[in-house]
Amino acid sequence: MTDGWNRHRAGRPEASMPPSGGPPAPGIAVPGEDSPWWSDAQHDPWRDPHSPAVLVVPAHPSPSDAMPEPVVPPTADRSRALVRMLLVSVISALLAGTLGGAFGYALATRSALGGGTVLGAGAPAAPVVRPPDSLAGVAERVLPSVVTVRVSGAGGTSVGSGFVATADGYLITNDHVASGASGRMTVDFHDGTSAAADLVGRDPESDIAVLKVDRAGLVPVEFGDSDTVAVGDPVLAIGSPLSLPNTVTAGIISAVDRTIQAGDAGQTRYYAAIQTDAAVNQGNSGGPLVDVAGRVIGVNSVIKSLAAHEDEAGNIGLAFAIPINQAKRISEEIIDTGRARRTVIGAQIATAGNGEGARIAATDPSGPAAEAGLRPGDVVLKFDGRAVAEAGDLIALVRKYAPGSMVLVEYRRGGERRTTSVVLAADAK
């Protein structure tokens, strides 16, 4: 079949038209050079509706030319299907991981480029550097030397505080913390470890006790000079108030040589205390009061409260500490000799009345007061420059000093004011 018109070649004889109504004879061309019939129109079944249609079926290849169809076992088909499924799963997982990583990277990059919400200034905060002499620096330095003291007694377990005095395990606390011990005492350290503690000795009148733990390599505190503190100096109180270990509170020195008269079970304690407004509560007893150099200047011991009962007492900004010079001296004597000496002036005293001083009622003939020329009836007005308003003031000030100390005493005899030097002594106990 061609797609051109059937044109007669030059020199080919003309063929005559078939009879009207009949098909052209085979081999006879359609007359007319310009007839719009296909060149094989005589064999086109659609040219003549009466022409029979012939379906040509291609011949089958010979058996020798045909390739046998391969026989595939059913198990092979299943294996190939499983392999295809496995490959699809692996490829899907790889694509998912790749897409997830790319998405995460895009989000991170966008966030880094400021695409997300940023609160604050946006710039990373500089590392905090705390000077060693800051309150935080002082607390960090002293806390490893502060302990929690747990005492088992008939009424249960009570909790107080203390601090390390020597690297080989001597600890200082209050006498009223250790006095109720009838069983085991344990000490909890800053690092969370604990150790059993033994009572080395105690001095009820000064409210100081010394404990010992079987442990070496401890970090002792640094002792300050309580005679040099001044009103307004910043201080930290460290301990376990209300059984909360490693608690640090801050305040100032509110007063010095504040006379404290306290006691229980028939024991009266006098001391010229350091007063502070740092928060001190039950459980702080025996813990250190430190200055801004991290040196211990006092042992927290007593609080004033408006509560009617001691168990209900709480901080109202009036706390008192035993001066460390006194506490250190007594502790050293307990460790060295097993007991502490009590400093005396060698006289019986009474309150003169109206805040006018301490009246000497009697003197020990060989005691410090008599040797300094004081006589019964004299009224002590000042002791080492500190005003004396009543008998308790004089007792507390005398206990503050070590035996052998020389102090200046101002007194009144009749209507005359006089001054004398007194060398204090230890009692005969």
GROMACS .gro file of C-alpha atoms in nm:
model
  429
    1MET     CA    1   0.000   0.000   0.000
    2THR     CA    2   0.128   0.348  -0.088
    3ASP     CA    3   0.019   0.694   0.018
    4GLY     CA    4   0.038   0.848  -0.331
    5TRP     CA    5  -0.185   0.854  -0.628
    6ASN     CA    6  -0.171   0.566  -0.878
    7ARG     CA    7  -0.015   0.710  -1.188
    8HIS     CA    8   0.059   0.510  -1.510
    9ARG     CA    9   0.411   0.498  -1.620
   10ALA     CA   10   0.490   0.634  -1.967
   11GLY     CA   11   0.450   0.379  -2.244
   12ARG     CA   12   0.216   0.153  -2.047
   13PRO     CA   13  -0.097   0.064  -2.251
   14GLU     CA   14  -0.429   0.199  -2.129
   15ALA     CA   15  -0.653  -0.053  -1.958
   16SER     CA   16  -1.020  -0.051  -2.032
   17MET     CA   17  -1.285   0.003  -1.766
   18PRO     CA   18  -1.468  -0.304  -1.644
   19PRO     CA   19  -1.823  -0.355  -1.730
   20SER     CA   20  -2.069  -0.136  -1.551
   21GLY     CA   21  -2.164  -0.278  -1.212
   22GLY     CA   22  -1.890  -0.536  -1.200
   23PRO     CA   23  -1.555  -0.543  -1.040
   24PRO     CA   24  -1.253  -0.490  -1.251
   25ALA     CA   25  -1.074  -0.791  -1.378
   26PRO     CA   26  -0.758  -0.888  -1.198
   27GLY     CA   27  -0.461  -0.704  -1.326
   28ILE     CA   28  -0.667  -0.438  -1.494
   29ALA     CA   29  -0.584  -0.086  -1.385
   30VAL     CA   30  -0.844   0.173  -1.308
   31PRO     CA   31  -0.882   0.401  -1.605
   32GLY     CA   32  -0.811   0.762  -1.570
   33GLU     CA   33  -0.474   0.890  -1.478
   34ASP     CA   34  -0.610   1.114  -1.214
   35SER     CA   35  -0.848   0.858  -1.048
   36PRO     CA   36  -0.843   0.896  -0.670
   37TRP     CA   37  -0.816   0.525  -0.601
   38TRP     CA   38  -0.542   0.352  -0.419
   39SER     CA   39  -0.309   0.154  -0.633
   40ASP     CA   40  -0.428  -0.169  -0.467
   41ALA     CA   41  -0.791  -0.065  -0.466
   42GLN     CA   42  -0.889  -0.374  -0.650
   43HIS     CA   43  -0.798  -0.578  -0.343
   44ASP     CA   44  -0.946  -0.341  -0.084
   45PRO     CA   45  -1.255  -0.507   0.069
   46TRP     CA   46  -1.392  -0.167   0.168
   47ARG     CA   47  -1.394  -0.051  -0.195
   48ASP     CA   48  -1.670  -0.289  -0.283
   49PRO     CA   49  -1.919  -0.379  -0.013
   50HIS     CA   50  -1.980  -0.708  -0.189
   51SER     CA   51  -1.614  -0.803  -0.182
   52PRO     CA   52  -1.535  -1.079   0.074
   53ALA     CA   53  -1.308  -0.981   0.363
   54VAL     CA   54  -0.997  -1.191   0.410
   55LEU     CA   55  -0.822  -1.226   0.748
   56VAL     CA   56  -0.454  -1.297   0.710
   57VAL     CA   57  -0.309  -1.505   0.993
   58PRO     CA   58   0.071  -1.501   1.023
   59ALA     CA   59   0.233  -1.835   0.983
   60HIS     CA   60   0.361  -2.009   1.301
   61PRO     CA   61   0.734  -2.049   1.330
   62SER     CA   62   0.866  -2.392   1.283
   63PRO     CA   63   0.938  -2.600   1.594
   64SER     CA   64   1.303  -2.565   1.526
   65ASP     CA   65   1.281  -2.186   1.533
   66ALA     CA   66   1.069  -2.157   1.855
   67MET     CA   67   1.247  -2.107   2.193
   68PRO     CA   68   1.108  -2.314   2.479
   69GLU     CA   69   0.948  -2.107   2.758
   70PRO     CA   70   1.157  -2.136   3.078
   71VAL     CA   71   0.993  -2.310   3.370
   72VAL     CA   72   1.023  -2.113   3.697
   73PRO     CA   73   0.957  -2.296   4.024
   74PRO     CA   74   0.695  -2.130   4.252
   75THR     CA   75   0.950  -2.099   4.534
   76ALA     CA   76   1.174  -1.891   4.311
   77ASP     CA   77   0.888  -1.650   4.247
   78ARG     CA   78   0.828  -1.612   4.622
   79SER     CA   79   1.202  -1.557   4.689
   80ARG     CA   80   1.218  -1.290   4.424
   81ALA     CA   81   0.906  -1.123   4.576
   82LEU     CA   82   1.059  -1.130   4.922
   83VAL     CA   83   1.384  -0.983   4.793
   84ARG     CA   84   1.192  -0.709   4.615
   85MET     CA   85   0.992  -0.633   4.931
   86LEU     CA   86   1.311  -0.625   5.139
   87LEU     CA   87   1.480  -0.392   4.894
   88VAL     CA   88   1.176  -0.164   4.894
   89SER     CA   89   1.173  -0.155   5.275
   90VAL     CA   90   1.544  -0.079   5.299
   91ILE     CA   91   1.527   0.190   5.037
   92SER     CA   92   1.220   0.342   5.205
   93ALA     CA   93   1.396   0.347   5.542
   94LEU     CA   94   1.705   0.507   5.390
   95LEU     CA   95   1.493   0.767   5.217
   96ALA     CA   96   1.297   0.839   5.537
   97GLY     CA   97   1.617   0.877   5.740
   98THR     CA   98   1.773   1.100   5.478
   99LEU     CA   99   1.464   1.316   5.452
  100GLY     CA  100   1.430   1.335   5.834
  101GLY     CA  101   1.794   1.434   5.874
  102ALA     CA  102   1.763   1.694   5.604
  103PHE     CA  103   1.449   1.831   5.766
  104GLY     CA  104   1.612   1.845   6.110
  105TYR     CA  105   1.920   2.009   5.966
  106ALA     CA  106   1.702   2.264   5.792
  107LEU     CA  107   1.521   2.342   6.117
  108ALA     CA  108   1.845   2.369   6.312
  109THR     CA  109   1.997   2.590   6.045
  110ARG     CA  110   1.689   2.805   6.042
  111SER     CA  111   1.696   2.835   6.421
  112ALA     CA  112   2.066   2.919   6.416
  113LEU     CA  113   1.999   3.181   6.156
  114GLY     CA  114   1.734   3.342   6.373
  115GLY     CA  115   1.437   3.184   6.204
  116GLY     CA  116   1.279   3.071   6.538
  117THR     CA  117   1.157   3.266   6.839
  118VAL     CA  118   1.439   3.391   7.059
  119LEU     CA  119   1.362   3.534   7.403
  120GLY     CA  120   1.586   3.776   7.585
  121ALA     CA  121   1.885   3.954   7.443
  122GLY     CA  122   1.968   3.663   7.216
  123ALA     CA  123   2.338   3.658   7.298
  124PRO     CA  124   2.469   3.366   7.510
  125ALA     CA  125   2.519   3.455   7.875
  126ALA     CA  126   2.876   3.493   7.988
  127PRO     CA  127   3.001   3.243   8.248
  128VAL     CA  128   2.937   3.357   8.605
  129VAL     CA  129   3.261   3.421   8.791
  130ARG     CA  130   3.213   3.460   9.166
  131PRO     CA  131   3.500   3.625   9.350
  132PRO     CA  132   3.632   3.424   9.646
  133ASP     CA  133   3.542   3.709   9.883
  134SER     CA  134   3.178   3.723   9.764
  135LEU     CA  135   2.909   3.566   9.982
  136ALA     CA  136   2.876   3.279   9.736
  137GLY     CA  137   3.252   3.232   9.730
  138VAL     CA  138   3.269   3.229  10.110
  139ALA     CA  139   2.981   2.981  10.137
  140GLU     CA  140   3.144   2.749   9.884
  141ARG     CA  141   3.467   2.753  10.082
  142VAL     CA  142   3.315   2.700  10.429
  143LEU     CA  143   3.033   2.452  10.357
  144PRO     CA  144   3.263   2.143  10.333
  145SER     CA  145   3.367   2.209  10.696
  146VAL     CA  146   3.013   2.230  10.838
  147VAL     CA  147   2.839   1.917  10.971
  148THR     CA  148   2.496   1.808  11.090
  149VAL     CA  149   2.495   1.647  11.435
  150ARG     CA  150   2.227   1.386  11.511
  151VAL     CA  151   2.189   1.283  11.874
  152SER     CA  152   1.978   0.988  11.989
  153GLY     CA  153   1.822   1.029  12.333
  154ALA     CA  154   1.529   0.924  12.544
  155GLY     CA  155   1.303   1.171  12.366
  156GLY     CA  156   1.409   1.064  12.017
  157THR     CA  157   1.666   1.211  11.782
  158SER     CA  158   1.758   1.577  11.795
  159VAL     CA  159   1.945   1.766  11.525
  160GLY     CA  160   2.208   2.035  11.563
  161SER     CA  161   2.507   2.167  11.376
  162GLY     CA  162   2.884   2.175  11.419
  163PHE     CA  163   3.205   2.236  11.229
  164VAL     CA  164   3.539   2.069  11.171
  165ALA     CA  165   3.816   2.204  11.396
  166THR     CA  166   4.102   1.973  11.295
  167ALA     CA  167   4.182   1.758  10.994
  168ASP     CA  168   4.196   1.443  11.210
  169GLY     CA  169   3.832   1.463  11.319
  170TYR     CA  170   3.774   1.701  11.613
  171LEU     CA  171   3.445   1.890  11.585
  172ILE     CA  172   3.299   2.181  11.781
  173THR     CA  173   2.931   2.217  11.867
  174ASN     CA  174   2.709   2.344  12.148
  175ASP     CA  175   2.688   2.168  12.482
  176HIS     CA  176   2.310   2.177  12.466
  177VAL     CA  177   2.327   1.986  12.134
  178ALA     CA  178   2.532   1.700  12.282
  179SER     CA  179   2.405   1.708  12.640
  180GLY     CA  180   2.098   1.495  12.578
  181ALA     CA  181   2.292   1.210  12.421
  182SER     CA  182   2.219   0.881  12.587
  183GLY     CA  183   2.285   0.669  12.284
  184ARG     CA  184   2.449   0.706  11.949
  185MET     CA  185   2.570   1.031  11.793
  186THR     CA  186   2.628   1.057  11.419
  187VAL     CA  187   2.770   1.332  11.204
  188ASP     CA  188   2.661   1.400  10.846
  189PHE     CA  189   2.917   1.569  10.625
  190HIS     CA  190   2.864   1.807  10.335
  191ASP     CA  191   2.945   1.536  10.079
  192GLY     CA  192   2.660   1.316  10.204
  193THR     CA  193   2.872   1.072  10.404
  194SER     CA  194   2.820   0.999  10.775
  195ALA     CA  195   3.030   0.885  11.067
  196ALA     CA  196   2.977   0.787  11.428
  197ALA     CA  197   3.088   1.053  11.678
  198ASP     CA  198   3.218   1.028  12.034
  199LEU     CA  199   3.187   1.297  12.298
  200VAL     CA  200   3.535   1.416  12.397
  201GLY     CA  201   3.419   1.665  12.659
  202ARG     CA  202   3.177   1.946  12.734
  203ASP     CA  203   3.157   2.269  12.930
  204PRO     CA  204   2.796   2.341  13.029
  205GLU     CA  205   2.866   2.693  13.157
  206SER     CA  206   3.011   2.809  12.826
  207ASP     CA  207   2.778   2.586  12.615
  208ILE     CA  208   3.068   2.429  12.424
  209ALA     CA  209   3.120   2.058  12.348
  210VAL     CA  210   3.384   1.874  12.146
  211LEU     CA  211   3.314   1.560  11.939
  212LYS     CA  212   3.552   1.323  11.762
  213VAL     CA  213   3.500   1.115  11.448
  214ASP     CA  214   3.734   0.846  11.323
  215ARG     CA  215   3.818   1.010  10.996
  216ALA     CA  216   4.126   1.180  10.856
  217GLY     CA  217   4.176   1.433  10.581
  218LEU     CA  218   3.888   1.658  10.682
  219VAL     CA  219   3.885   2.026  10.590
  220PRO     CA  220   3.898   2.238  10.908
  221VAL     CA  221   3.759   2.588  10.927
  222GLU     CA  222   3.975   2.896  10.950
  223PHE     CA  223   3.938   3.075  11.282
  224GLY     CA  224   3.897   3.451  11.297
  225ASP     CA  225   3.942   3.700  11.581
  226SER     CA  226   3.613   3.778  11.751
  227ASP     CA  227   3.769   4.071  11.935
  228THR     CA  228   3.804   4.263  11.609
  229VAL     CA  229   3.447   4.235  11.478
  230ALA     CA  230   3.236   4.548  11.456
  231VAL     CA  231   2.869   4.631  11.433
  232GLY     CA  232   2.763   4.633  11.069
  233ASP     CA  233   3.011   4.370  10.948
  234PRO     CA  234   2.843   4.125  10.706
  235VAL     CA  235   2.826   3.764  10.825
  236LEU     CA  236   2.694   3.424  10.720
  237ALA     CA  237   2.528   3.168  10.948
  238ILE     CA  238   2.567   2.808  10.828
  239GLY     CA  239   2.406   2.495  10.966
  240SER     CA  240   2.100   2.269  10.963
  241PRO     CA  241   1.799   2.474  11.077
  242LEU     CA  242   1.486   2.262  11.115
  243SER     CA  243   1.685   1.963  10.985
  244LEU     CA  244   1.770   2.134  10.655
  245PRO     CA  245   2.142   2.063  10.607
  246ASN     CA  246   2.385   2.301  10.437
  247THR     CA  247   2.165   2.606  10.485
  248VAL     CA  248   2.332   2.945  10.447
  249THR     CA  249   2.177   3.271  10.567
  250ALA     CA  250   2.325   3.620  10.558
  251GLY     CA  251   2.306   3.925  10.779
  252ILE     CA  252   2.521   4.167  10.972
  253ILE     CA  253   2.662   4.193  11.320
  254SER     CA  254   2.393   4.374  11.515
  255ALA     CA  255   2.578   4.410  11.845
  256VAL     CA  256   2.881   4.280  12.033
  257ASP     CA  257   2.921   4.176  12.396
  258ARG     CA  258   2.548   4.129  12.427
  259THR     CA  259   2.493   3.960  12.764
  260ILE     CA  260   2.312   3.629  12.728
  261GLN     CA  261   2.183   3.436  13.023
  262ALA     CA  262   2.038   3.104  12.920
  263GLY     CA  263   2.018   2.751  13.044
  264ASP     CA  264   1.814   2.445  13.114
  265ALA     CA  265   1.802   2.163  13.368
  266GLY     CA  266   1.923   2.395  13.641
  267GLN     CA  267   2.227   2.510  13.441
  268THR     CA  268   2.272   2.884  13.387
  269ARG     CA  269   2.502   2.999  13.110
  270TYR     CA  270   2.645   3.347  13.075
  271TYR     CA  271   2.833   3.480  12.778
  272ALA     CA  272   2.898   3.807  12.606
  273ALA     CA  273   2.756   3.715  12.269
  274ILE     CA  274   2.785   3.842  11.915
  275GLN     CA  275   2.437   3.942  11.803
  276THR     CA  276   2.333   3.900  11.439
  277ASP     CA  277   2.021   3.940  11.229
  278ALA     CA  278   2.114   3.647  11.004
  279ALA     CA  279   1.830   3.395  11.010
  280VAL     CA  280   1.900   3.136  11.281
  281ASN     CA  281   1.650   2.869  11.386
  282GLN     CA  282   1.642   2.549  11.588
  283GLY     CA  283   1.904   2.319  11.441
  284ASN     CA  284   2.148   2.602  11.372
  285SER     CA  285   2.290   2.557  11.722
  286GLY     CA  286   2.659   2.469  11.713
  287GLY     CA  287   2.708   2.590  11.357
  288PRO     CA  288   2.957   2.859  11.258
  289LEU     CA  289   2.904   3.232  11.217
  290VAL     CA  290   3.160   3.346  10.958
  291ASP     CA  291   3.282   3.678  10.829
  292VAL     CA  292   3.323   3.777  10.464
  293ALA     CA  293   3.673   3.629  10.463
  294GLY     CA  294   3.529   3.289  10.547
  295ARG     CA  295   3.672   3.287  10.901
  296VAL     CA  296   3.465   3.160  11.193
  297ILE     CA  297   3.401   3.438  11.444
  298GLY     CA  298   3.131   3.273  11.654
  299VAL     CA  299   2.930   2.960  11.739
  300ASN     CA  300   2.556   3.009  11.685
  301SER     CA  301   2.380   2.921  12.010
  302VAL     CA  302   2.069   3.116  12.112
  303ILE     CA  303   1.776   3.295  11.952
  304LYS     CA  304   1.522   3.534  12.095
  305SER     CA  305   1.160   3.464  12.007
  306LEU     CA  306   0.811   3.588  12.080
  307ALA     CA  307   0.683   3.232  12.109
  308ALA     CA  308   0.559   3.117  12.448
  309HIS     CA  309   0.722   2.776  12.414
  310GLU     CA  310   1.071   2.691  12.299
  311ASP     CA  311   0.944   2.436  12.045
  312GLU     CA  312   0.751   2.713  11.871
  313ALA     CA  313   1.045   2.954  11.858
  314GLY     CA  314   1.153   3.083  11.520
  315ASN     CA  315   1.374   3.345  11.367
  316ILE     CA  316   1.282   3.709  11.424
  317GLY     CA  317   1.624   3.848  11.344
  318LEU     CA  318   1.768   3.818  11.696
  319ALA     CA  319   2.034   3.549  11.714
  320PHE     CA  320   2.342   3.519  11.933
  321ALA     CA  321   2.676   3.344  11.893
  322ILE     CA  322   2.951   3.258  12.140
  323PRO     CA  323   3.266   3.455  12.043
  324ILE     CA  324   3.509   3.220  11.872
  325ASN     CA  325   3.804   3.330  12.084
  326GLN     CA  326   3.621   3.196  12.386
  327ALA     CA  327   3.491   2.883  12.212
  328LYS     CA  328   3.832   2.800  12.066
  329ARG     CA  329   4.009   2.836  12.400
  330ILE     CA  330   3.759   2.614  12.579
  331SER     CA  331   3.770   2.352  12.302
  332GLU     CA  332   4.149   2.335  12.312
  333GLU     CA  333   4.141   2.283  12.688
  334ILE     CA  334   3.882   2.006  12.653
  335ILE     CA  335   4.095   1.829  12.392
  336ASP     CA  336   4.418   1.871  12.588
  337THR     CA  337   4.296   1.810  12.944
  338GLY     CA  338   3.945   1.671  12.916
  339ARG     CA  339   3.790   1.975  13.083
  340ALA     CA  340   3.774   2.351  13.047
  341ARG     CA  341   3.880   2.605  13.305
  342ARG     CA  342   3.632   2.865  13.415
  343THR     CA  343   3.758   3.222  13.441
  344VAL     CA  344   3.674   3.404  13.765
  345ILE     CA  345   3.731   3.746  13.926
  346GLY     CA  346   3.733   3.608  14.280
  347ALA     CA  347   3.425   3.788  14.414
  348GLN     CA  348   3.056   3.741  14.483
  349ILE     CA  349   2.852   4.004  14.303
  350ALA     CA  350   2.497   4.135  14.293
  351THR     CA  351   2.308   4.387  14.086
  352ALA     CA  352   2.337   4.738  14.221
  353GLY     CA  353   1.996   4.834  14.089
  354ASN     CA  354   1.870   5.093  13.841
  355GLY     CA  355   2.127   4.979  13.584
  356GLU     CA  356   2.407   5.132  13.789
  357GLY     CA  357   2.649   4.838  13.775
  358ALA     CA  358   2.747   4.520  13.960
  359ARG     CA  359   2.800   4.549  14.337
  360ILE     CA  360   3.071   4.339  14.500
  361ALA     CA  361   2.913   4.155  14.792
  362ALA     CA  362   3.223   3.964  14.905
  363THR     CA  363   3.576   3.887  14.787
  364ASP     CA  364   3.805   3.588  14.807
  365PRO     CA  365   4.099   3.710  15.015
  366SER     CA  366   4.349   3.551  14.777
  367GLY     CA  367   4.146   3.610  14.463
  368PRO     CA  368   4.202   3.854  14.175
  369ALA     CA  369   3.953   4.116  14.298
  370ALA     CA  370   4.104   4.143  14.644
  371GLU     CA  371   4.455   4.153  14.504
  372ALA     CA  372   4.350   4.440  14.276
  373GLY     CA  373   4.222   4.638  14.577
  374LEU     CA  374   3.850   4.587  14.527
  375ARG     CA  375   3.640   4.562  14.845
  376PRO     CA  376   3.283   4.463  14.930
  377GLY     CA  377   3.050   4.749  14.852
  378ASP     CA  378   3.241   4.867  14.548
  379VAL     CA  379   3.028   4.896  14.230
  380VAL     CA  380   3.190   4.790  13.904
  381LEU     CA  381   3.087   5.033  13.626
  382LYS     CA  382   3.309   4.924  13.333
  383PHE     CA  383   3.507   4.610  13.257
  384ASP     CA  384   3.783   4.649  12.997
  385GLY     CA  385   3.602   4.956  12.867
  386ARG     CA  386   3.261   4.786  12.833
  387ALA     CA  387   2.972   4.920  13.037
  388VAL     CA  388   2.836   4.702  13.318
  389ALA     CA  389   2.468   4.755  13.398
  390GLU     CA  390   2.405   4.450  13.619
  391ALA     CA  391   2.567   4.146  13.772
  392GLY     CA  392   2.505   3.926  13.465
  393ASP     CA  393   2.705   4.166  13.246
  394LEU     CA  394   3.011   4.132  13.469
  395ILE     CA  395   2.988   3.749  13.482
  396ALA     CA  396   2.954   3.723  13.103
  397LEU     CA  397   3.247   3.956  13.040
  398VAL     CA  398   3.472   3.774  13.286
  399ARG     CA  399   3.394   3.436  13.121
  400LYS     CA  400   3.489   3.579  12.784
  401TYR     CA  401   3.855   3.616  12.882
  402ALA     CA  402   4.112   3.346  12.944
  403PRO     CA  403   4.261   3.293  13.289
  404GLY     CA  404   4.567   3.511  13.332
  405SER     CA  405   4.429   3.800  13.126
  406MET     CA  406   4.477   4.150  13.268
  407VAL     CA  407   4.181   4.383  13.233
  408LEU     CA  408   4.108   4.740  13.338
  409VAL     CA  409   3.817   4.778  13.584
  410GLU     CA  410   3.643   5.108  13.653
  411TYR     CA  411   3.441   5.115  13.976
  412ARG     CA  412   3.276   5.348  14.221
  413ARG     CA  413   3.352   5.358  14.592
  414GLY     CA  414   3.117   5.586  14.774
  415GLY     CA  415   3.093   5.889  14.549
  416GLU     CA  416   3.438   5.846  14.394
  417ARG     CA  417   3.517   5.677  14.060
  418ARG     CA  418   3.835   5.473  14.056
  419THR     CA  419   4.027   5.243  13.819
  420THR     CA  420   4.233   4.931  13.884
  421SER     CA  421   4.387   4.642  13.687
  422VAL     CA  422   4.271   4.289  13.758
  423VAL     CA  423   4.451   3.968  13.658
  424LEU     CA  424   4.179   3.709  13.610
  425ALA     CA  425   4.224   3.352  13.734
  426ALA     CA  426   4.081   3.003  13.685
  427ASP     CA  427   3.845   2.853  13.934
  428ALA     CA  428   3.958   2.577  14.163
  429LYS     CA  429   3.731   2.307  14.008
   0.00000   0.00000   0.00000
